[in-house]
């Protein structure tokens, strides 16, 4: 029993020395074949030395993978911060636009609006809520354009004009530019290339242009009306001259008075 205890103690001491040495090695030294040469080799250490030599390459492999994962994590962190910065920039740009912008997904749910669109459509969109496009019943032309655009199997762009009242009830003219939106894998020719798309609409206020066109039309109509009467008189007189029914100054004699 005493001999067995001594042997067990020596084996445990040998295992402790090699495991401690293994734990002390830096990741760069795990591939070193001479990592255990500093430990005096004894007969009872041979088994543990072989075990630790076999474990060492695996630990080196795990350390290498850990370094690769750390680099990937750092790279992903940089990309995530860049995406967040770009998202914040796009958010500021979108919210700074005077033109109303409205986007729907492939299911016909409103997923994006800017304050101009919310003010015009009188329906703020919360981040956690995606109201159905059909709820904008009083904007039938807009709903119809977005619905037809998103249902097209291929990317398409449409345009049109409509009138919408503002918060004071005054009618405004808007030009609608509507185009389909596809997922990234659809844009790259993925298997869902023919699947339904989302759609985005930009409404540009052209009330001022319509007012100018109306004034121009009224001006042309007024000028045409003012010129119509004298032109009719001139035409009638020319017809009289052509028929010889109008007196001309050449028919008067030398003694005729004025």
PDB file of N, CA, C and O in Angstrom, residues 139-196:
ATOM      1  N   UNK A 139     -56.714  58.151 -49.948  1.00  0.00           N
ATOM      2  CA  UNK A 139     -55.659  58.348 -50.952  1.00  0.00           C
ATOM      3  C   UNK A 139     -55.676  57.161 -51.914  1.00  0.00           C
ATOM      4  O   UNK A 139     -54.686  56.427 -52.044  1.00  0.00           O
ATOM      5  N   UNK A 140     -56.809  56.941 -52.555  1.00  0.00           N
ATOM      6  CA  UNK A 140     -56.985  55.739 -53.371  1.00  0.00           C
ATOM      7  C   UNK A 140     -55.955  55.657 -54.494  1.00  0.00           C
ATOM      8  O   UNK A 140     -55.460  54.573 -54.801  1.00  0.00           O
ATOM      9  N   UNK A 141     -55.640  56.798 -55.127  1.00  0.00           N
ATOM     10  CA  UNK A 141     -54.686  56.765 -56.237  1.00  0.00           C
ATOM     11  C   UNK A 141     -53.302  56.377 -55.755  1.00  0.00           C
ATOM     12  O   UNK A 141     -52.604  55.582 -56.383  1.00  0.00           O
ATOM     13  N   UNK A 142     -52.889  56.916 -54.600  1.00  0.00           N
ATOM     14  CA  UNK A 142     -51.594  56.564 -54.029  1.00  0.00           C
ATOM     15  C   UNK A 142     -51.559  55.095 -53.637  1.00  0.00           C
ATOM     16  O   UNK A 142     -50.578  54.389 -53.915  1.00  0.00           O
ATOM     17  N   UNK A 143     -52.612  54.626 -52.983  1.00  0.00           N
ATOM     18  CA  UNK A 143     -52.692  53.211 -52.587  1.00  0.00           C
ATOM     19  C   UNK A 143     -52.632  52.315 -53.819  1.00  0.00           C
ATOM     20  O   UNK A 143     -51.932  51.299 -53.837  1.00  0.00           O
ATOM     21  N   UNK A 144     -53.360  52.695 -54.868  1.00  0.00           N
ATOM     22  CA  UNK A 144     -53.391  51.884 -56.083  1.00  0.00           C
ATOM     23  C   UNK A 144     -52.018  51.811 -56.740  1.00  0.00           C
ATOM     24  O   UNK A 144     -51.578  50.729 -57.164  1.00  0.00           O
ATOM     25  N   UNK A 145     -51.307  52.942 -56.811  1.00  0.00           N
ATOM     26  CA  UNK A 145     -49.986  52.963 -57.444  1.00  0.00           C
ATOM     27  C   UNK A 145     -48.987  52.118 -56.672  1.00  0.00           C
ATOM     28  O   UNK A 145     -48.230  51.334 -57.249  1.00  0.00           O
ATOM     29  N   UNK A 146     -48.960  52.272 -55.346  1.00  0.00           N
ATOM     30  CA  UNK A 146     -48.032  51.493 -54.532  1.00  0.00           C
ATOM     31  C   UNK A 146     -48.355  50.001 -54.605  1.00  0.00           C
ATOM     32  O   UNK A 146     -47.453  49.163 -54.689  1.00  0.00           O
ATOM     33  N   UNK A 147     -49.641  49.666 -54.559  1.00  0.00           N
ATOM     34  CA  UNK A 147     -50.038  48.259 -54.604  1.00  0.00           C
ATOM     35  C   UNK A 147     -49.655  47.621 -55.926  1.00  0.00           C
ATOM     36  O   UNK A 147     -49.087  46.515 -55.971  1.00  0.00           O
ATOM     37  N   UNK A 148     -49.933  48.310 -57.026  1.00  0.00           N
ATOM     38  CA  UNK A 148     -49.609  47.749 -58.334  1.00  0.00           C
ATOM     39  C   UNK A 148     -48.101  47.656 -58.537  1.00  0.00           C
ATOM     40  O   UNK A 148     -47.609  46.688 -59.127  1.00  0.00           O
ATOM     41  N   UNK A 149     -47.372  48.639 -58.025  1.00  0.00           N
ATOM     42  CA  UNK A 149     -45.909  48.629 -58.181  1.00  0.00           C
ATOM     43  C   UNK A 149     -45.279  47.481 -57.416  1.00  0.00           C
ATOM     44  O   UNK A 149     -44.401  46.782 -57.928  1.00  0.00           O
ATOM     45  N   UNK A 150     -45.712  47.258 -56.183  1.00  0.00           N
ATOM     46  CA  UNK A 150     -45.091  46.209 -55.378  1.00  0.00           C
ATOM     47  C   UNK A 150     -45.473  44.810 -55.858  1.00  0.00           C
ATOM     48  O   UNK A 150     -44.771  43.848 -55.579  1.00  0.00           O
ATOM     49  N   UNK A 151     -46.583  44.686 -56.590  1.00  0.00           N
ATOM     50  CA  UNK A 151     -47.018  43.370 -57.060  1.00  0.00           C
ATOM     51  C   UNK A 151     -46.347  42.972 -58.370  1.00  0.00           C
ATOM     52  O   UNK A 151     -46.474  41.819 -58.787  1.00  0.00           O
ATOM     53  N   UNK A 152     -45.658  43.908 -59.010  1.00  0.00           N
ATOM     54  CA  UNK A 152     -44.967  43.562 -60.247  1.00  0.00           C
ATOM     55  C   UNK A 152     -43.821  42.586 -59.967  1.00  0.00           C
ATOM     56  O   UNK A 152     -43.111  42.713 -58.976  1.00  0.00           O
ATOM     57  N   UNK A 153     -43.637  41.628 -60.845  1.00  0.00           N
ATOM     58  CA  UNK A 153     -42.602  40.615 -60.657  1.00  0.00           C
ATOM     59  C   UNK A 153     -41.214  41.132 -61.015  1.00  0.00           C
ATOM     60  O   UNK A 153     -40.211  40.532 -60.644  1.00  0.00           O
ATOM     61  N   UNK A 154     -41.145  42.231 -61.721  1.00  0.00           N
ATOM     62  CA  UNK A 154     -39.863  42.824 -62.085  1.00  0.00           C
ATOM     63  C   UNK A 154     -39.846  44.267 -61.619  1.00  0.00           C
ATOM     64  O   UNK A 154     -40.905  44.894 -61.471  1.00  0.00           O
ATOM     65  N   UNK A 155     -38.665  44.840 -61.358  1.00  0.00           N
ATOM     66  CA  UNK A 155     -38.580  46.227 -60.904  1.00  0.00           C
ATOM     67  C   UNK A 155     -39.242  47.169 -61.904  1.00  0.00           C
ATOM     68  O   UNK A 155     -39.103  47.027 -63.111  1.00  0.00           O
ATOM     69  N   UNK A 156     -39.988  48.126 -61.384  1.00  0.00           N
ATOM     70  CA  UNK A 156     -40.720  49.050 -62.238  1.00  0.00           C
ATOM     71  C   UNK A 156     -40.768  50.416 -61.562  1.00  0.00           C
ATOM     72  O   UNK A 156     -40.650  50.520 -60.333  1.00  0.00           O
ATOM     73  N   UNK A 157     -40.935  51.459 -62.365  1.00  0.00           N
ATOM     74  CA  UNK A 157     -41.068  52.811 -61.854  1.00  0.00           C
ATOM     75  C   UNK A 157     -42.272  53.466 -62.515  1.00  0.00           C
ATOM     76  O   UNK A 157     -42.461  53.366 -63.729  1.00  0.00           O
ATOM     77  N   UNK A 158     -43.110  54.114 -61.692  1.00  0.00           N
ATOM     78  CA  UNK A 158     -44.327  54.732 -62.192  1.00  0.00           C
ATOM     79  C   UNK A 158     -44.402  56.160 -61.663  1.00  0.00           C
ATOM     80  O   UNK A 158     -43.751  56.504 -60.670  1.00  0.00           O
ATOM     81  N   UNK A 159     -45.198  56.976 -62.332  1.00  0.00           N
ATOM     82  CA  UNK A 159     -45.387  58.358 -61.898  1.00  0.00           C
ATOM     83  C   UNK A 159     -46.821  58.775 -62.183  1.00  0.00           C
ATOM     84  O   UNK A 159     -47.512  58.179 -63.022  1.00  0.00           O
ATOM     85  N   UNK A 160     -47.277  59.792 -61.482  1.00  0.00           N
ATOM     86  CA  UNK A 160     -48.626  60.294 -61.661  1.00  0.00           C
ATOM     87  C   UNK A 160     -48.822  61.555 -60.846  1.00  0.00           C
ATOM     88  O   UNK A 160     -47.894  62.050 -60.187  1.00  0.00           O
ATOM     89  N   UNK A 161     -50.026  62.092 -60.878  1.00  0.00           N
ATOM     90  CA  UNK A 161     -50.360  63.296 -60.145  1.00  0.00           C
ATOM     91  C   UNK A 161     -51.660  63.083 -59.387  1.00  0.00           C
ATOM     92  O   UNK A 161     -52.542  62.340 -59.840  1.00  0.00           O
ATOM     93  N   UNK A 162     -51.762  63.723 -58.219  1.00  0.00           N
ATOM     94  CA  UNK A 162     -52.988  63.655 -57.435  1.00  0.00           C
ATOM     95  C   UNK A 162     -53.119  64.907 -56.589  1.00  0.00           C
ATOM     96  O   UNK A 162     -52.180  65.679 -56.428  1.00  0.00           O
ATOM     97  N   UNK A 163     -54.311  65.110 -56.040  1.00  0.00           N
ATOM     98  CA  UNK A 163     -54.562  66.221 -55.123  1.00  0.00           C
ATOM     99  C   UNK A 163     -54.875  65.669 -53.746  1.00  0.00           C
ATOM    100  O   UNK A 163     -55.591  64.678 -53.607  1.00  0.00           O
ATOM    101  N   UNK A 164     -54.299  66.313 -52.725  1.00  0.00           N
ATOM    102  CA  UNK A 164     -54.536  65.924 -51.342  1.00  0.00           C
ATOM    103  C   UNK A 164     -54.731  67.192 -50.516  1.00  0.00           C
ATOM    104  O   UNK A 164     -54.054  68.200 -50.754  1.00  0.00           O
ATOM    105  N   UNK A 165     -55.622  67.167 -49.537  1.00  0.00           N
ATOM    106  CA  UNK A 165     -55.810  68.347 -48.687  1.00  0.00           C
ATOM    107  C   UNK A 165     -54.751  68.409 -47.595  1.00  0.00           C
ATOM    108  O   UNK A 165     -54.284  67.383 -47.103  1.00  0.00           O
ATOM    109  N   UNK A 166     -54.368  69.634 -47.214  1.00  0.00           N
ATOM    110  CA  UNK A 166     -53.449  69.788 -46.101  1.00  0.00           C
ATOM    111  C   UNK A 166     -54.237  69.835 -44.804  1.00  0.00           C
ATOM    112  O   UNK A 166     -55.450  69.561 -44.773  1.00  0.00           O
ATOM    113  N   UNK A 167     -53.574  70.176 -43.700  1.00  0.00           N
ATOM    114  CA  UNK A 167     -54.235  70.180 -42.392  1.00  0.00           C
ATOM    115  C   UNK A 167     -55.327  71.240 -42.300  1.00  0.00           C
ATOM    116  O   UNK A 167     -56.222  71.134 -41.469  1.00  0.00           O
ATOM    117  N   UNK A 168     -55.245  72.257 -43.178  1.00  0.00           N
ATOM    118  CA  UNK A 168     -56.251  73.311 -43.182  1.00  0.00           C
ATOM    119  C   UNK A 168     -57.349  73.049 -44.215  1.00  0.00           C
ATOM    120  O   UNK A 168     -58.234  73.891 -44.411  1.00  0.00           O
ATOM    121  N   UNK A 169     -57.287  71.930 -44.898  1.00  0.00           N
ATOM    122  CA  UNK A 169     -58.302  71.596 -45.887  1.00  0.00           C
ATOM    123  C   UNK A 169     -58.029  72.159 -47.264  1.00  0.00           C
ATOM    124  O   UNK A 169     -58.855  71.981 -48.168  1.00  0.00           O
ATOM    125  N   UNK A 170     -56.893  72.808 -47.461  1.00  0.00           N
ATOM    126  CA  UNK A 170     -56.565  73.382 -48.764  1.00  0.00           C
ATOM    127  C   UNK A 170     -55.988  72.306 -49.668  1.00  0.00           C
ATOM    128  O   UNK A 170     -55.112  71.545 -49.272  1.00  0.00           O
ATOM    129  N   UNK A 171     -56.480  72.240 -50.904  1.00  0.00           N
ATOM    130  CA  UNK A 171     -56.030  71.217 -51.842  1.00  0.00           C
ATOM    131  C   UNK A 171     -54.628  71.550 -52.372  1.00  0.00           C
ATOM    132  O   UNK A 171     -54.333  72.691 -52.716  1.00  0.00           O
ATOM    133  N   UNK A 172     -53.786  70.524 -52.440  1.00  0.00           N
ATOM    134  CA  UNK A 172     -52.445  70.649 -53.001  1.00  0.00           C
ATOM    135  C   UNK A 172     -52.265  69.599 -54.088  1.00  0.00           C
ATOM    136  O   UNK A 172     -52.744  68.468 -53.961  1.00  0.00           O
ATOM    137  N   UNK A 173     -51.566  69.990 -55.129  1.00  0.00           N
ATOM    138  CA  UNK A 173     -51.214  69.048 -56.193  1.00  0.00           C
ATOM    139  C   UNK A 173     -49.872  68.406 -55.864  1.00  0.00           C
ATOM    140  O   UNK A 173     -48.929  69.090 -55.442  1.00  0.00           O
ATOM    141  N   UNK A 174     -49.773  67.078 -56.088  1.00  0.00           N
ATOM    142  CA  UNK A 174     -48.528  66.346 -55.857  1.00  0.00           C
ATOM    143  C   UNK A 174     -48.210  65.470 -57.066  1.00  0.00           C
ATOM    144  O   UNK A 174     -49.100  64.870 -57.663  1.00  0.00           O
ATOM    145  N   UNK A 175     -46.939  65.456 -57.418  1.00  0.00           N
ATOM    146  CA  UNK A 175     -46.459  64.505 -58.416  1.00  0.00           C
ATOM    147  C   UNK A 175     -45.886  63.309 -57.675  1.00  0.00           C
ATOM    148  O   UNK A 175     -45.020  63.448 -56.816  1.00  0.00           O
ATOM    149  N   UNK A 176     -46.351  62.108 -57.996  1.00  0.00           N
ATOM    150  CA  UNK A 176     -45.915  60.878 -57.324  1.00  0.00           C
ATOM    151  C   UNK A 176     -44.855  60.187 -58.172  1.00  0.00           C
ATOM    152  O   UNK A 176     -45.068  59.934 -59.362  1.00  0.00           O
ATOM    153  N   UNK A 177     -43.724  59.878 -57.561  1.00  0.00           N
ATOM    154  CA  UNK A 177     -42.708  59.034 -58.195  1.00  0.00           C
ATOM    155  C   UNK A 177     -42.641  57.745 -57.379  1.00  0.00           C
ATOM    156  O   UNK A 177     -42.254  57.765 -56.206  1.00  0.00           O
ATOM    157  N   UNK A 178     -43.040  56.661 -57.980  1.00  0.00           N
ATOM    158  CA  UNK A 178     -43.166  55.387 -57.274  1.00  0.00           C
ATOM    159  C   UNK A 178     -42.276  54.349 -57.948  1.00  0.00           C
ATOM    160  O   UNK A 178     -42.305  54.204 -59.174  1.00  0.00           O
ATOM    161  N   UNK A 179     -41.476  53.639 -57.166  1.00  0.00           N
ATOM    162  CA  UNK A 179     -40.621  52.589 -57.718  1.00  0.00           C
ATOM    163  C   UNK A 179     -40.601  51.401 -56.776  1.00  0.00           C
ATOM    164  O   UNK A 179     -40.832  51.522 -55.568  1.00  0.00           O
ATOM    165  N   UNK A 180     -40.323  50.232 -57.336  1.00  0.00           N
ATOM    166  CA  UNK A 180     -40.303  49.001 -56.556  1.00  0.00           C
ATOM    167  C   UNK A 180     -38.976  48.847 -55.836  1.00  0.00           C
ATOM    168  O   UNK A 180     -37.951  49.366 -56.249  1.00  0.00           O
ATOM    169  N   UNK A 181     -39.035  48.115 -54.726  1.00  0.00           N
ATOM    170  CA  UNK A 181     -37.857  47.822 -53.922  1.00  0.00           C
ATOM    171  C   UNK A 181     -37.692  46.315 -53.831  1.00  0.00           C
ATOM    172  O   UNK A 181     -38.660  45.589 -53.574  1.00  0.00           O
ATOM    173  N   UNK A 182     -36.459  45.836 -54.039  1.00  0.00           N
ATOM    174  CA  UNK A 182     -36.182  44.398 -53.971  1.00  0.00           C
ATOM    175  C   UNK A 182     -35.191  44.135 -52.858  1.00  0.00           C
ATOM    176  O   UNK A 182     -34.390  44.997 -52.486  1.00  0.00           O
ATOM    177  N   UNK A 183     -35.229  42.898 -52.301  1.00  0.00           N
ATOM    178  CA  UNK A 183     -34.231  42.479 -51.327  1.00  0.00           C
ATOM    179  C   UNK A 183     -32.878  42.337 -52.019  1.00  0.00           C
ATOM    180  O   UNK A 183     -32.777  42.231 -53.235  1.00  0.00           O
ATOM    181  N   UNK A 184     -31.818  42.334 -51.208  1.00  0.00           N
ATOM    182  CA  UNK A 184     -30.476  42.255 -51.759  1.00  0.00           C
ATOM    183  C   UNK A 184     -30.275  40.987 -52.577  1.00  0.00           C
ATOM    184  O   UNK A 184     -29.692  41.013 -53.657  1.00  0.00           O
ATOM    185  N   UNK A 185     -30.789  39.839 -52.095  1.00  0.00           N
ATOM    186  CA  UNK A 185     -30.598  38.594 -52.842  1.00  0.00           C
ATOM    187  C   UNK A 185     -31.427  38.586 -54.113  1.00  0.00           C
ATOM    188  O   UNK A 185     -31.079  37.923 -55.089  1.00  0.00           O
ATOM    189  N   UNK A 186     -32.534  39.359 -54.136  1.00  0.00           N
ATOM    190  CA  UNK A 186     -33.304  39.479 -55.367  1.00  0.00           C
ATOM    191  C   UNK A 186     -32.567  40.337 -56.378  1.00  0.00           C
ATOM    192  O   UNK A 186     -32.571  40.055 -57.568  1.00  0.00           O
ATOM    193  N   UNK A 187     -31.902  41.406 -55.906  1.00  0.00           N
ATOM    194  CA  UNK A 187     -31.138  42.273 -56.788  1.00  0.00           C
ATOM    195  C   UNK A 187     -29.969  41.531 -57.412  1.00  0.00           C
ATOM    196  O   UNK A 187     -29.552  41.820 -58.523  1.00  0.00           O
ATOM    197  N   UNK A 188     -29.439  40.555 -56.683  1.00  0.00           N
ATOM    198  CA  UNK A 188     -28.294  39.793 -57.189  1.00  0.00           C
ATOM    199  C   UNK A 188     -28.709  38.601 -58.031  1.00  0.00           C
ATOM    200  O   UNK A 188     -27.887  37.748 -58.352  1.00  0.00           O
ATOM    201  N   UNK A 189     -29.993  38.506 -58.358  1.00  0.00           N
ATOM    202  CA  UNK A 189     -30.460  37.401 -59.192  1.00  0.00           C
ATOM    203  C   UNK A 189     -30.660  36.123 -58.421  1.00  0.00           C
ATOM    204  O   UNK A 189     -30.458  35.028 -58.940  1.00  0.00           O
ATOM    205  N   UNK A 190     -31.073  36.243 -57.135  1.00  0.00           N
ATOM    206  CA  UNK A 190     -31.281  35.063 -56.311  1.00  0.00           C
ATOM    207  C   UNK A 190     -32.509  34.282 -56.735  1.00  0.00           C
ATOM    208  O   UNK A 190     -33.215  34.631 -57.684  1.00  0.00           O
ATOM    209  N   UNK A 191     -32.824  33.200 -56.009  1.00  0.00           N
ATOM    210  CA  UNK A 191     -33.937  32.335 -56.393  1.00  0.00           C
ATOM    211  C   UNK A 191     -35.294  33.023 -56.297  1.00  0.00           C
ATOM    212  O   UNK A 191     -36.250  32.577 -56.911  1.00  0.00           O
ATOM    213  N   UNK A 192     -35.402  34.122 -55.497  1.00  0.00           N
ATOM    214  CA  UNK A 192     -36.678  34.803 -55.325  1.00  0.00           C
ATOM    215  C   UNK A 192     -36.767  36.055 -56.185  1.00  0.00           C
ATOM    216  O   UNK A 192     -37.452  37.011 -55.847  1.00  0.00           O
ATOM    217  N   UNK A 193     -36.059  36.067 -57.308  1.00  0.00           N
ATOM    218  CA  UNK A 193     -36.020  37.260 -58.148  1.00  0.00           C
ATOM    219  C   UNK A 193     -37.416  37.650 -58.627  1.00  0.00           C
ATOM    220  O   UNK A 193     -37.720  38.819 -58.831  1.00  0.00           O
ATOM    221  N   UNK A 194     -38.287  36.667 -58.834  1.00  0.00           N
ATOM    222  CA  UNK A 194     -39.627  36.970 -59.309  1.00  0.00           C
ATOM    223  C   UNK A 194     -40.631  37.186 -58.191  1.00  0.00           C
ATOM    224  O   UNK A 194     -41.810  37.318 -58.464  1.00  0.00           O
ATOM    225  N   UNK A 195     -40.193  37.208 -56.942  1.00  0.00           N
ATOM    226  CA  UNK A 195     -41.099  37.371 -55.811  1.00  0.00           C
ATOM    227  C   UNK A 195     -41.580  38.816 -55.728  1.00  0.00           C
ATOM    228  O   UNK A 195     -40.977  39.716 -56.292  1.00  0.00           O
ATOM    229  N   UNK A 196     -42.721  39.055 -55.028  1.00  0.00           N
ATOM    230  CA  UNK A 196     -43.226  40.429 -54.894  1.00  0.00           C
ATOM    231  C   UNK A 196     -42.199  41.332 -54.220  1.00  0.00           C
ATOM    232  O   UNK A 196     -41.423  40.890 -53.366  1.00  0.00           O
TER     233      UNK A 196
END
